[in-house]
Tab-separated table of C-alpha atoms and ligand atoms in Angstrom:
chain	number	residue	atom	x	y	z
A	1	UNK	CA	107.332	107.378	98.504
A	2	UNK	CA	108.837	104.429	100.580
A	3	UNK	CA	106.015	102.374	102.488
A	4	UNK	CA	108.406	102.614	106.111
A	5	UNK	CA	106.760	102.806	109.239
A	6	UNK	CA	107.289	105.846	110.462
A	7	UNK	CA	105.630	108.917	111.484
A	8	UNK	CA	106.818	110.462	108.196
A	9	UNK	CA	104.304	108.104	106.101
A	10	UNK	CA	102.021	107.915	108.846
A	11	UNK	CA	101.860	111.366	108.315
A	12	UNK	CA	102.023	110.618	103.941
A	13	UNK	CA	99.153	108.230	104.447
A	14	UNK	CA	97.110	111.017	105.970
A	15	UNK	CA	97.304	112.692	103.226
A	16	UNK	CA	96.508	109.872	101.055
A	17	UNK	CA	93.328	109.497	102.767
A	18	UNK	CA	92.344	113.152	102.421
A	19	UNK	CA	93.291	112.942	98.687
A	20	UNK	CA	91.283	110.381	98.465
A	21	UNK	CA	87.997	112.404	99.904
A	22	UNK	CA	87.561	110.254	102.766
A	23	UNK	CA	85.793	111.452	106.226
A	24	UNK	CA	87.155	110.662	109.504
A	25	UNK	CA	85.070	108.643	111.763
A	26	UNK	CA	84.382	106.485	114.670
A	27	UNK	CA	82.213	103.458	116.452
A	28	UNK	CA	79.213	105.660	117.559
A	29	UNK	CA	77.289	105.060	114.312
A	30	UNK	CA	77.387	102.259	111.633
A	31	UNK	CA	79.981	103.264	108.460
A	32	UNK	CA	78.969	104.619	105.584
A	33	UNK	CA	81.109	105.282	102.509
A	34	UNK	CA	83.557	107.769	102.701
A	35	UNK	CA	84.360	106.367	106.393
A	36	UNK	CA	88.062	106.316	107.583
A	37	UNK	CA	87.943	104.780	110.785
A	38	UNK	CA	91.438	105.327	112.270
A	39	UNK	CA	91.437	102.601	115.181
A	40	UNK	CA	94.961	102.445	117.333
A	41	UNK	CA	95.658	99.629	119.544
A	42	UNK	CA	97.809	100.829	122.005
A	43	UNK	CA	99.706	97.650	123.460
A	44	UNK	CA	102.530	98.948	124.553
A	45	UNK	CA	103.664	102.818	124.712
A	46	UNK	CA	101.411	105.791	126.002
A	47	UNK	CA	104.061	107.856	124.552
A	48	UNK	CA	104.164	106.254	121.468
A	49	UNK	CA	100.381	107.162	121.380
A	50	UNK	CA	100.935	110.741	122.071
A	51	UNK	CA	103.287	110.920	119.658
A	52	UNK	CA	101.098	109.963	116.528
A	53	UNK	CA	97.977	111.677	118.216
A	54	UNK	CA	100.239	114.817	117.978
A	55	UNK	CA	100.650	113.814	113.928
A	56	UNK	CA	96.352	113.391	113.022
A	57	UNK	CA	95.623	116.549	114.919
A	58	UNK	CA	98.322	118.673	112.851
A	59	UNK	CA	96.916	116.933	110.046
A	60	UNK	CA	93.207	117.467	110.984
A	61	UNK	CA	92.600	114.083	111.576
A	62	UNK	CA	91.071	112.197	114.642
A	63	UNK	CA	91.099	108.245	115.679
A	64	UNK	CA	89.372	106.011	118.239
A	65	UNK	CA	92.535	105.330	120.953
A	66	UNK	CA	91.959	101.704	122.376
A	67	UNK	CA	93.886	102.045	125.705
A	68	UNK	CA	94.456	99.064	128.379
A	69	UNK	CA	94.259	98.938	131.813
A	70	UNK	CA	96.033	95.446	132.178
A	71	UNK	CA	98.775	95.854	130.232
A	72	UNK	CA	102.253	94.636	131.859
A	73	UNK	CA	103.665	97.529	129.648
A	74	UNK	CA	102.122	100.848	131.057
A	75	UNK	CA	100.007	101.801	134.097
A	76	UNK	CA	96.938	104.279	132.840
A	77	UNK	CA	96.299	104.729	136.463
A	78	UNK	CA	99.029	106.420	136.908
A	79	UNK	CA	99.639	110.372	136.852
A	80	UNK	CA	101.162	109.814	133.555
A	81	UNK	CA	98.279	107.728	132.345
A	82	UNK	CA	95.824	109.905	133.302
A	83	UNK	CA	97.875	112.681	131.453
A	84	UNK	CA	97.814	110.864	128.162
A	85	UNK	CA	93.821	109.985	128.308
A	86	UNK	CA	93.294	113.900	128.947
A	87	UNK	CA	95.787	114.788	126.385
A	88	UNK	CA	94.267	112.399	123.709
A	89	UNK	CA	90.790	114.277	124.642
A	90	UNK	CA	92.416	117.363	124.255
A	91	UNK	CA	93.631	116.644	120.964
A	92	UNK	CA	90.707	115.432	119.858
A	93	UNK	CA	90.657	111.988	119.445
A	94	UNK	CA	87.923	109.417	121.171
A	95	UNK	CA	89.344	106.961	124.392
A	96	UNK	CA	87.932	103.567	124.185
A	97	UNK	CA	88.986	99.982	126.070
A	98	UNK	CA	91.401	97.814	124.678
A	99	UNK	CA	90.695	94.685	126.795
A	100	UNK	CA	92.258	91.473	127.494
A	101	UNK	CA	89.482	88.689	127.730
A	102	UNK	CA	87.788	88.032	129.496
A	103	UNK	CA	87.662	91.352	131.811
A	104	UNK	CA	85.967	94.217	130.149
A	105	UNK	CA	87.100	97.174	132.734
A	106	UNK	CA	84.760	100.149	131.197
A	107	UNK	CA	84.429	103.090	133.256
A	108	UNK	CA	84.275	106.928	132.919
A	109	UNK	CA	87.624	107.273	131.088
A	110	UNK	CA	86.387	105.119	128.356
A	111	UNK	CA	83.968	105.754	124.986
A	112	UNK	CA	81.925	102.253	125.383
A	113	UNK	CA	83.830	100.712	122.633
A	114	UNK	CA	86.109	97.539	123.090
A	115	UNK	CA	88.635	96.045	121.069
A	116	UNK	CA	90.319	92.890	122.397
A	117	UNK	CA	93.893	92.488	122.724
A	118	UNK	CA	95.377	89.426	120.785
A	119	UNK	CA	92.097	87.519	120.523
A	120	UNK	CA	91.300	84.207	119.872
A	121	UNK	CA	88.553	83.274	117.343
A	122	UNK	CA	86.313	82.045	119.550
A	123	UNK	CA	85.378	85.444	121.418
A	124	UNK	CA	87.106	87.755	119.081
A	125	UNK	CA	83.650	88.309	117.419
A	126	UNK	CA	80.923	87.758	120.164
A	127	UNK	CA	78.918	90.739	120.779
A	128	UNK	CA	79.719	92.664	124.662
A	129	UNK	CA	76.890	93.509	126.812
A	130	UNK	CA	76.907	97.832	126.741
A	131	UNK	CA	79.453	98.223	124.441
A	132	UNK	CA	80.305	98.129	120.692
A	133	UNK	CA	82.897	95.246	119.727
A	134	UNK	CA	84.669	96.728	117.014
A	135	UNK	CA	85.277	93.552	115.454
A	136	UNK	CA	81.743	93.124	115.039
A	137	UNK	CA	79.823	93.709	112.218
A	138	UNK	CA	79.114	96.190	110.808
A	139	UNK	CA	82.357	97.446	111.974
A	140	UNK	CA	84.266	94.387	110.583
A	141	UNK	CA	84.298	92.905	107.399
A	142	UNK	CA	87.693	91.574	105.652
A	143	UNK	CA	87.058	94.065	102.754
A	144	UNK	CA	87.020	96.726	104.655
A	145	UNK	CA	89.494	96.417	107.462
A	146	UNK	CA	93.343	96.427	107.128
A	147	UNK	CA	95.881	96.080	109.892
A	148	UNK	CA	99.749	96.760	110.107
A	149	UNK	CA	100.450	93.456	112.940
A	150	UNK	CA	104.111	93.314	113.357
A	151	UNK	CA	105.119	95.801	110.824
A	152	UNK	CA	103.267	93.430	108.145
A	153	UNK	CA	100.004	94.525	105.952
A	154	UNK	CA	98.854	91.896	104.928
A	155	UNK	CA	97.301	93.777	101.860
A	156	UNK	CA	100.506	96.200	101.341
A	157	UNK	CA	100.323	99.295	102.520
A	158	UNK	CA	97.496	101.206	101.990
A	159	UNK	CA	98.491	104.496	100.864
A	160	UNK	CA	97.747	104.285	97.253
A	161	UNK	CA	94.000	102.521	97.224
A	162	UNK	CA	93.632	105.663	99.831
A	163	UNK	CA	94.561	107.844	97.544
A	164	UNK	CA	92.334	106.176	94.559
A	165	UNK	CA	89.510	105.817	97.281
A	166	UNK	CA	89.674	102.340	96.181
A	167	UNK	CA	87.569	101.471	99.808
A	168	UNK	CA	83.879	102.052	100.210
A	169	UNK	CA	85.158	102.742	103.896
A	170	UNK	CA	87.573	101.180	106.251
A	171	UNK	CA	88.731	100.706	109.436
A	172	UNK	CA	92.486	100.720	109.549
A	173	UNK	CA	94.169	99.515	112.670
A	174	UNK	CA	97.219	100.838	113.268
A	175	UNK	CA	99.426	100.222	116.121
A	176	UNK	CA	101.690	103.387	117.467
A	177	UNK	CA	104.819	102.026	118.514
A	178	UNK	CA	105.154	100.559	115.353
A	179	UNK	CA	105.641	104.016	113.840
A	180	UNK	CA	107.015	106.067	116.603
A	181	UNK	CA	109.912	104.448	116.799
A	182	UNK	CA	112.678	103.939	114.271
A	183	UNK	CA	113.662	100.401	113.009
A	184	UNK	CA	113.563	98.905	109.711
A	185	UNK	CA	112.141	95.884	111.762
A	186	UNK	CA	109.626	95.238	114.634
A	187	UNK	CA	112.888	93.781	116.395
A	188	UNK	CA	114.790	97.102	115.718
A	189	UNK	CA	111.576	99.312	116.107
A	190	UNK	CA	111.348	96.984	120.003
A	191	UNK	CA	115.118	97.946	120.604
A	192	UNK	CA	114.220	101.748	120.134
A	193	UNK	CA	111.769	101.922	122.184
A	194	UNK	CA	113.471	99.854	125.034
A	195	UNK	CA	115.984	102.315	124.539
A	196	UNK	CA	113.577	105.152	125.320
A	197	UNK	CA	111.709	103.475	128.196
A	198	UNK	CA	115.188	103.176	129.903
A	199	UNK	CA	115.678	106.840	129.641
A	200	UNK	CA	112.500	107.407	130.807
A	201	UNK	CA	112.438	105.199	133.985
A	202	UNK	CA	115.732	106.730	134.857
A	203	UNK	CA	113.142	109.725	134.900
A	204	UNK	CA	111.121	107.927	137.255
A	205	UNK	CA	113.548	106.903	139.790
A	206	UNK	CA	114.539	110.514	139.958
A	207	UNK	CA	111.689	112.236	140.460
A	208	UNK	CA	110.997	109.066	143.119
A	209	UNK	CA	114.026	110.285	145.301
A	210	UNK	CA	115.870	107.683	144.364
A	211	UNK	CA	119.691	108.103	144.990
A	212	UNK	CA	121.500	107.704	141.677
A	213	UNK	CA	124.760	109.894	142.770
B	301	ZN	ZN1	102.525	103.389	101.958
B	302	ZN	ZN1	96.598	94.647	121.388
């Protein structure tokens, strides 16, 4: 099995965690052992998102989507934002906020969860009035949380302790365009999806009446 980040052993590490006896779950209670909580940050690609949502649900699995509203990357006002929070639903899988400090923007399309995007130490941990900070405890510990940043575990990848149910529980953070698209790097893995975004604002401009004869 090669430890590549795609959907293939996104899809491998799934399996891992079922071989391994764990129990999907979310931020609505504390964890208990036998807790996989599958968190995504989703910082830059709704599709992206889609595409590994579509993955747990074949596999029977669920995760906890963390979804901006300030990103520079994707609007999730838009019709096709509001298509992938309904989708994700549909699938599924829990919506929750994935916010950049200092604006916490909950509302009706959100669980009342919040995960901060690229936080500093100084907030990172500091509890949020009506809302569950997931890297609070007793969602966060170091021994029980492992994250894939930049196509880097800092741990290795996961897979096998999984499979051994090595963790009491754990949240694992994964981020989706890291697997949806192909590259044997986060630079090549950031060309592929530029690739596909310029495809898909072509998309746009068409169905904005642009003229493109
Ligand atoms: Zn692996
Ligand atoms: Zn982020």
């Amino acid at each position: 099995m090669t430890c590549d980040f795609s959907l293939g052993h996104y899809r491998e590490l799934l399996h891992a965690a079922k071989q391994g006896g764990y129990r999907f779950a979310g931020f609505d209670r504390d964890p208990v052992a036998g807790d996989l909580i599958l968190r995504h940050d989703v910082d830059l690609s709704l599709d992206a998102a889609l595409a590994v949502a579509a993955v747990e649900a074949e596999e029977g699995a669920w995760s906890t989507w963390f979804l901006m509203t300030r990103s520079v990357f994707y609007n999730l006002a838009s019709s096709e934002g509001e298509r992938a929070v309904a989708r994700l639903r549909d699938l599924g899988h829990r919506v929750a906020h994935h916010a950049v400090w200092p604006n916490v923007d909950l509302d009706e399309r959100f669980d009342p969860v919040v995960a901060w995007h690229n936080p500093d130490p100084e907030y990172m941990r500091e509890p949020i009035d009506g809302a569950v900070n997931v890297m609070q405890a007793p969602f966060f510990d170091p021994d029980h949380y492992r994250s894939d940043s930049n196509q880097r575990w800092r741990h290795g990848c996961p897979h096998e302790q999984l499979a051994r149910s090595e963790f009491e529980w754990l949240q694992l953070l994964t981020h989706p365009e890291i697997w949806a698209f192909d590259g044997a790097t986060m630079r090549e893995s950031m060309e592929s999806m530029l690739d596909a975004d310029r495809a898909a604002r072509f998309e746009h401009l068409k169905h904005d009446r642009i003229d493109l004869s």
